Short mmCIF file of C-alpha atoms and ligand atoms in Angstrom, two decimals:
data_model
loop_
_atom_site.label_atom_id
_atom_site.label_comp_id
_atom_site.label_asym_id
_atom_site.label_seq_id
_atom_site.Cartn_x
_atom_site.Cartn_y
_atom_site.Cartn_z
CA MET I 6 119.21 96.05 98.50
CA PHE I 7 118.56 100.02 97.47
CA ILE I 8 120.24 102.23 99.38
CA ASP I 9 120.69 106.20 97.87
CA PRO I 10 124.16 107.90 97.93
CA PHE I 11 122.96 109.72 101.10
CA GLY I 12 122.35 106.22 102.99
CA ARG I 13 118.13 106.29 102.66
CA PRO I 14 116.69 102.92 101.99
CA ILE I 15 114.31 102.58 99.01
CA THR I 16 111.55 100.81 100.12
CA TYR I 17 108.70 102.45 98.68
CA LEU I 18 107.54 102.76 94.22
CA ARG I 19 104.90 104.90 93.23
CA ILE I 20 103.85 104.22 90.00
CA SER I 21 102.12 106.48 87.92
CA LEU I 22 99.72 103.86 86.26
CA THR I 23 98.34 106.37 83.17
CA ASP I 24 98.82 110.02 82.39
CA ARG I 25 95.02 110.26 81.99
CA CYS I 26 92.14 111.23 84.07
CA ASN I 27 88.34 111.42 84.06
CA LEU I 28 88.78 114.62 86.22
CA ARG I 29 90.58 117.71 85.34
CA CYS I 30 91.38 119.59 88.89
CA VAL I 31 92.57 122.98 88.13
CA TYR I 32 95.61 122.62 89.92
CA CYS I 33 96.54 119.70 88.21
CA MET I 34 95.86 119.88 84.87
CA PRO I 35 95.24 122.44 82.11
CA LYS I 36 91.00 122.46 81.26
CA ASP I 37 91.55 121.46 77.22
CA GLY I 38 94.64 121.52 75.20
CA LEU I 39 96.23 118.33 76.93
CA GLN I 40 98.64 116.01 74.97
CA TRP I 41 98.13 112.58 76.42
CA GLN I 42 101.26 109.99 76.57
CA PRO I 43 100.73 107.54 73.04
CA ARG I 44 99.42 104.36 74.59
CA ALA I 45 102.13 102.84 73.11
CA ASP I 46 104.71 104.26 75.42
CA GLN I 47 102.84 103.05 78.36
CA LEU I 48 104.10 100.03 79.82
CA SER I 49 101.80 96.71 79.53
CA VAL I 50 100.87 94.87 82.96
CA GLU I 51 103.45 92.13 82.31
CA GLU I 52 105.98 95.12 81.85
CA ILE I 53 105.27 96.66 85.27
CA VAL I 54 105.48 93.07 86.83
CA ARG I 55 109.14 92.88 85.65
CA VAL I 56 109.96 96.55 86.92
CA VAL I 57 108.28 95.92 90.69
CA GLU I 58 109.97 92.32 90.69
CA THR I 59 113.27 93.66 89.97
CA ALA I 60 111.99 96.66 92.62
CA ALA I 61 111.07 93.85 95.23
CA GLN I 62 114.62 92.08 94.74
CA GLY I 63 116.53 95.17 95.46
CA GLY I 64 113.97 95.83 99.17
CA VAL I 65 110.87 97.70 97.94
CA ARG I 66 107.81 96.87 100.18
CA ARG I 67 105.29 98.86 99.47
CA VAL I 68 104.16 99.83 95.80
CA ARG I 69 101.40 102.73 95.35
CA LEU I 70 99.35 103.00 92.25
CA THR I 71 98.20 106.29 91.00
CA GLY I 72 98.14 108.81 87.98
CA GLY I 73 96.78 110.38 85.89
CA GLU I 74 93.66 108.36 87.70
CA PRO I 75 94.79 104.82 87.67
CA LEU I 76 91.20 103.48 88.15
CA VAL I 77 90.17 104.09 84.66
CA LEU I 78 92.52 101.70 83.80
CA PRO I 79 90.37 98.58 82.39
CA HIS I 80 93.00 96.37 83.52
CA VAL I 81 93.71 98.18 87.40
CA VAL I 82 92.40 94.92 89.45
CA GLU I 83 94.73 92.87 87.35
CA ILE I 84 97.60 95.15 87.89
CA VAL I 85 96.60 95.06 91.91
CA ARG I 86 96.26 91.13 91.81
CA ARG I 87 99.77 90.81 89.86
CA ILE I 88 101.87 93.15 91.99
CA ALA I 89 99.94 91.99 95.44
CA SER I 90 101.45 88.41 94.44
CA ILE I 91 104.87 89.52 94.01
CA GLN I 92 107.05 88.31 96.80
CA ASN I 93 108.22 90.23 99.31
CA ILE I 94 105.41 93.16 98.19
CA GLU I 95 103.70 93.75 101.46
CA GLU I 96 101.70 96.17 100.81
CA VAL I 97 99.88 97.86 97.65
CA SER I 98 97.39 101.11 97.82
CA LEU I 99 96.41 103.43 95.74
CA THR I 100 95.48 107.26 95.31
CA THR I 101 92.00 107.96 93.51
CA ASN I 102 89.72 110.83 93.01
CA ALA I 103 86.75 108.21 93.42
CA MET I 104 84.47 108.56 91.14
CA LEU I 105 84.94 104.87 89.95
CA LEU I 106 85.68 103.34 93.36
CA GLU I 107 81.89 102.28 94.46
CA ARG I 108 82.14 99.74 91.82
CA LEU I 109 86.10 98.85 92.02
CA ALA I 110 86.69 99.09 96.06
CA GLN I 111 85.62 95.40 96.64
CA PRO I 112 86.98 93.71 93.57
CA LEU I 113 90.19 95.56 94.68
CA ALA I 114 90.65 94.50 98.22
CA ASP I 115 89.61 90.85 97.28
CA THR I 116 92.70 91.04 94.66
CA GLY I 117 95.05 91.97 97.18
CA LEU I 118 94.35 96.17 97.74
CA LYS I 119 95.09 97.10 100.94
CA ARG I 120 94.49 101.05 101.41
CA VAL I 121 93.05 103.94 99.13
CA ASN I 122 94.04 107.54 99.72
CA ILE I 123 90.81 109.50 98.22
CA SER I 124 91.57 113.43 97.02
CA LEU I 125 88.52 115.59 98.41
CA ASP I 126 89.07 119.26 98.32
CA SER I 127 85.81 120.88 99.27
CA LEU I 128 82.64 119.62 100.75
CA ASP I 129 80.45 121.84 98.67
CA ALA I 130 79.42 119.91 96.03
CA ASP I 131 79.23 123.17 93.76
CA LYS I 132 82.69 123.79 94.84
CA PHE I 133 83.88 120.60 94.07
CA LYS I 134 82.68 120.67 90.55
CA ARG I 135 84.58 123.35 89.82
CA ILE I 136 87.74 122.53 91.52
CA THR I 137 88.01 119.19 90.07
CA ARG I 138 86.08 120.53 86.51
CA GLY I 139 83.09 118.25 86.70
CA GLY I 140 83.83 115.87 89.67
CA ASP I 141 80.20 114.44 91.33
CA ILE I 142 80.95 114.74 94.91
CA ASP I 143 78.57 111.88 95.42
CA ARG I 144 80.27 109.93 93.80
CA VAL I 145 83.14 110.56 96.36
CA TRP I 146 81.04 109.68 99.31
CA SER I 147 79.80 106.48 97.81
CA GLY I 148 83.47 105.77 96.93
CA ILE I 149 84.36 106.51 100.44
CA ALA I 150 81.20 103.99 101.68
CA ALA I 151 82.45 101.29 99.03
CA ALA I 152 86.10 101.10 100.80
CA GLU I 153 84.88 101.45 103.97
CA ARG I 154 82.72 98.41 103.23
CA ALA I 155 85.79 96.45 101.82
CA ARG I 156 88.20 97.03 104.40
CA LEU I 157 90.31 99.26 102.25
CA THR I 158 91.19 101.30 105.53
CA PRO I 159 92.77 103.58 107.22
CA ILE I 160 91.18 105.90 104.49
CA LYS I 161 93.44 109.22 104.31
CA LEU I 162 91.35 111.81 102.52
CA ASN I 163 93.65 114.40 100.70
CA THR I 164 93.09 117.86 100.00
CA VAL I 165 94.98 120.26 98.73
CA ILE I 166 94.40 123.59 100.13
CA VAL I 167 94.73 126.85 98.16
CA ARG I 168 93.92 130.35 98.94
CA GLY I 169 90.74 132.03 97.68
CA LEU I 170 89.42 128.06 96.84
CA ASN I 171 88.75 126.20 99.91
CA ALA I 172 91.26 127.70 102.46
CA ASP I 173 88.05 128.18 104.17
CA GLU I 174 87.33 124.95 104.29
CA ILE I 175 89.67 123.77 106.57
CA PRO I 176 88.08 124.09 109.59
CA ALA I 177 85.43 121.77 108.17
CA LEU I 178 87.01 119.09 106.71
CA ALA I 179 89.22 118.56 110.13
CA GLN I 180 86.08 118.30 111.56
CA LEU I 181 85.29 114.70 109.33
CA THR I 182 88.02 113.23 111.89
CA MET I 183 85.64 113.70 114.88
CA GLU I 184 82.85 111.18 113.27
CA HIS I 185 84.59 109.40 110.90
CA ASP I 186 88.13 107.30 111.17
CA TRP I 187 89.71 109.49 108.35
CA HIS I 188 93.06 110.66 108.24
CA VAL I 189 92.32 114.05 106.42
CA ARG I 190 95.85 115.44 105.39
CA PHE I 191 96.04 118.86 104.34
CA ILE I 192 98.55 119.45 101.70
CA GLU I 193 100.28 122.23 100.37
CA VAL I 194 99.85 123.39 96.50
CA MET I 195 102.89 122.83 94.40
CA PRO I 196 103.74 124.95 91.40
CA ILE I 197 103.97 121.97 88.75
CA GLY I 198 100.94 120.24 86.63
CA ASN I 199 98.87 123.19 85.89
CA ALA I 200 100.91 125.97 87.80
CA GLN I 201 99.13 128.76 85.31
CA ASP I 202 96.37 130.82 84.56
CA TRP I 203 92.92 128.91 86.21
CA GLY I 204 90.65 131.12 84.41
CA GLU I 205 87.87 133.01 85.67
CA GLY I 206 87.02 133.32 89.10
CA PHE I 207 90.14 131.65 89.96
CA PRO I 208 92.88 132.90 92.44
CA ALA I 209 96.24 134.04 90.50
CA PRO I 210 99.61 131.99 90.83
CA SER I 211 100.95 134.46 93.48
CA GLU I 212 97.53 134.08 95.42
CA ARG I 213 97.17 130.30 96.23
CA TYR I 214 100.36 129.29 98.25
CA VAL I 215 98.88 128.72 101.85
CA SER I 216 101.87 127.02 103.74
CA VAL I 217 101.26 124.65 106.66
CA GLN I 218 101.95 126.66 109.33
CA GLU I 219 98.59 129.12 108.30
CA MET I 220 96.90 125.78 107.54
CA ARG I 221 97.43 124.96 111.41
CA SER I 222 96.27 127.91 112.80
CA ALA I 223 93.05 127.94 110.99
CA LEU I 224 92.71 125.11 112.93
CA SER I 225 94.14 127.08 116.65
CA THR I 226 90.30 126.48 118.77
CA PHE I 227 90.88 122.68 118.51
CA ASP I 228 93.49 121.99 120.69
CA MET I 229 94.93 119.27 118.27
CA GLN I 230 97.75 117.18 120.06
CA PRO I 231 100.47 115.39 118.34
CA SER I 232 99.31 111.87 117.10
CA THR I 233 101.26 109.09 116.00
CA THR I 234 101.36 108.35 112.31
CA PRO I 235 98.43 105.73 110.99
CA GLN I 236 99.88 103.08 108.99
CA GLY I 237 102.01 104.41 105.81
CA ASN I 238 101.59 107.93 106.65
CA GLY I 239 105.00 109.23 105.15
CA PRO I 240 105.47 112.50 105.30
CA ALA I 241 102.56 113.55 107.33
CA ARG I 242 102.85 115.72 110.19
CA THR I 243 100.25 113.99 112.12
CA TYR I 244 97.78 115.48 115.19
CA ARG I 245 94.47 114.61 116.74
CA ILE I 246 91.63 116.43 118.00
CA PRO I 247 91.08 115.26 121.62
CA GLY I 248 88.02 112.95 121.67
CA ALA I 249 88.32 112.21 117.47
CA LEU I 250 88.04 108.84 115.98
CA GLY I 251 90.37 110.03 113.18
CA THR I 252 93.75 112.32 112.56
CA ILE I 253 95.18 115.25 110.86
CA GLY I 254 97.94 115.25 108.91
CA PHE I 255 100.08 118.42 107.15
CA ILE I 256 102.02 117.68 103.92
CA SER I 257 104.31 120.43 103.55
CA PRO I 258 106.44 119.39 100.32
CA LEU I 259 107.77 123.16 100.07
CA GLY I 260 107.49 124.41 103.60
CA GLU I 261 108.89 121.68 105.88
CA HIS I 262 111.18 119.60 103.71
CA PHE I 263 110.52 116.09 104.00
CA CYS I 264 113.52 114.99 101.94
CA GLN I 265 115.61 113.45 104.68
CA ASN I 266 113.28 110.24 105.44
CA CYS I 267 112.80 109.90 101.67
CA ASN I 268 112.32 106.58 100.80
CA ARG I 269 110.42 106.72 97.48
CA LEU I 270 111.31 106.15 93.88
CA ARG I 271 108.77 106.79 91.21
CA LEU I 272 107.70 104.79 87.72
CA THR I 273 106.09 107.33 85.27
CA SER I 274 103.42 106.58 83.00
CA ASP I 275 106.08 106.27 80.35
CA GLY I 276 108.18 103.78 81.93
CA LYS I 277 110.79 106.19 83.69
CA LEU I 278 112.51 105.85 86.76
CA ARG I 279 112.50 109.08 88.68
CA SER I 280 113.94 109.24 92.43
CA CYS I 281 112.53 112.52 93.17
CA LEU I 282 109.14 114.40 92.27
CA VAL I 283 110.62 117.83 91.53
CA ILE I 284 114.20 117.25 89.94
CA PRO I 285 113.47 115.75 86.53
CA ASN I 286 116.34 113.59 86.55
CA GLU I 287 114.15 110.29 84.78
CA VAL I 288 116.09 106.78 83.79
CA SER I 289 114.35 104.97 80.90
CA LEU I 290 113.35 101.70 81.77
CA ARG I 291 110.92 101.05 78.63
CA ASP I 292 113.36 99.90 76.12
CA ALA I 293 115.32 97.55 78.34
CA VAL I 294 111.87 96.08 79.76
CA ARG I 295 110.51 95.36 76.25
CA SER I 296 113.76 93.97 74.86
CA GLY I 297 114.03 91.95 78.02
CA GLN I 298 116.72 93.45 79.51
CA ALA I 299 117.94 93.05 83.00
CA LEU I 300 116.68 95.86 85.21
CA GLU I 301 118.56 96.31 87.95
CA SER I 302 121.58 98.57 86.85
CA PHE I 303 118.73 101.36 85.49
CA PHE I 304 117.55 100.85 89.17
CA GLU I 305 120.78 101.36 90.55
CA GLN I 306 121.39 104.33 88.39
CA ALA I 307 117.98 106.28 89.43
CA ILE I 308 118.91 105.89 92.60
CA ALA I 309 122.40 107.36 92.40
CA GLN I 310 121.09 110.43 91.00
CA LYS I 311 118.64 111.11 93.86
CA PRO I 312 119.36 114.18 95.28
CA GLU I 313 119.84 114.81 98.91
CA ARG I 314 117.08 117.65 98.69
CA HIS I 315 115.02 119.43 96.28
CA ASP I 316 114.47 122.99 96.08
CA MET I 317 111.44 124.02 95.13
CA LEU I 318 110.42 127.05 96.05
CA VAL I 319 106.92 128.85 96.31
CA SER I 320 107.74 130.89 93.08
CA THR I 321 109.83 128.09 91.62
CA PRO I 322 108.56 128.79 87.39
CA ALA I 323 106.68 125.38 86.20
CA GLY I 324 108.29 125.58 83.54
CA SER I 325 108.65 122.52 81.50
CA GLN I 326 108.33 120.17 84.23
CA ARG I 327 105.94 117.04 84.05
CA GLY I 328 102.58 117.24 85.90
CA MET I 329 101.93 115.20 89.10
CA SER I 330 99.53 112.96 86.50
CA GLN I 331 102.72 111.91 84.64
CA ILE I 332 105.08 111.79 87.69
CA GLY I 333 102.57 110.25 89.86
CA GLY I 334 101.42 112.41 92.63
N1 SAM P 28 94.17 110.76 90.14
C1 SAM P 28 94.18 110.67 91.40
C2 SAM P 28 94.13 111.65 92.73
O1 SAM P 28 93.11 112.92 92.14
O2 SAM P 28 94.00 111.05 93.94
C3 SAM P 28 95.46 110.34 91.33
C4 SAM P 28 96.69 111.20 90.94
S1 SAM P 28 96.65 112.54 91.76
C5 SAM P 28 98.02 113.52 90.63
C6 SAM P 28 97.92 112.53 92.87
C7 SAM P 28 97.58 113.82 94.30
O3 SAM P 28 98.31 114.39 93.77
C8 SAM P 28 95.91 114.40 94.35
O4 SAM P 28 95.68 113.88 95.83
C9 SAM P 28 96.36 115.65 93.82
O5 SAM P 28 95.34 116.27 94.86
C10 SAM P 28 97.90 115.69 93.79
N2 SAM P 28 98.07 117.17 93.25
C11 SAM P 28 98.17 117.07 91.84
N3 SAM P 28 98.55 118.61 91.57
C12 SAM P 28 99.14 119.26 92.66
C13 SAM P 28 99.62 120.19 92.63
N4 SAM P 28 100.25 121.22 91.73
N5 SAM P 28 99.73 120.82 93.93
C14 SAM P 28 99.79 119.96 94.92
N6 SAM P 28 99.10 118.13 95.08
C15 SAM P 28 98.52 118.14 93.60
FE1 SF4 P 29 92.70 113.84 87.70
FE2 SF4 P 29 93.98 113.37 90.15
FE3 SF4 P 29 95.01 115.43 88.75
FE4 SF4 P 29 92.29 115.38 89.90
S1 SF4 P 29 94.36 115.54 90.78
S2 SF4 P 29 93.36 115.87 87.49
S3 SF4 P 29 91.84 113.70 89.48
S4 SF4 P 29 95.35 113.23 88.32
#
């Protein structure tokens, strides 16, 4: 059983399948000039399966596929099928921008995917296009409908809140839960990924951050009540508007640490184990998996480096930090 130095069992693996994406959300990636990882550095299906097999032997029960955009990989359905059939893996889920979900929801569900989290930062089509630099909100709606038909539920919608961009939409996004059994989760923007200037018409770095406390107070008229977390809700603090079908969650990587319950390990898109989103310690598995070595000691090494908590602040400079797309946001 994998247990970290602070007694936390490691039961959850997030895999960034690729650093590539069909969108360029302003907070995540620069518009251009991106250096993609060489494809040869990325793990093959076979290699990912070996890593997950070792993880499962050590006690990992849930796997989330993310990126970058996992659905741009031509073999994503095959990856789900292979991971879902690994002994002791109880749940495979996926985080996506939903641009390609309409066509893939059913094949993914048929091969063992259980749930999807979908990123949706605005209800306004033009603003959505601006934030994602080219995204089509109609494709998100048809992706959500297809996910519901395929029973990839409960559906969670992830919204990164940025002052001067979409903070004014918090009440309208929360209202979605009145009509739909969706779980809308508001997330604090982190100074990683693209923390630099986003260009004309976008808020400056020092203006963007909105704390979860402020997000909650934007909903003070709704009389939200604390609620049980829907399946696998991880770090969200969850509420329900009386009579609503869905719930509202707040995720505060900066203001309200959730480190004390962290059960996660991450596999980066270039085959490194990383025990914390923020702290840059990594253990490379790529060469070991390619040369057929046993992988357990690499897991133990990565878990031994898991910090008790991170110390990222709103003002932490992004520096040479890897973005969410490589680490697996
Ligand atoms: N492409 C998929 C998507 O957008 O859902 C999966 C990968 S994306 C990196 C995963 C999540 O990370 C998204 O919900 C995105 O909003 C979030 N994210 C990316 N950069 C972020 C940042 N700087 N602060 C907070 N959340 C961020
Ligand atoms: Fe792509 Fe997701 Fe990053 Fe947006 S948040 S650029 S969809 S990886």
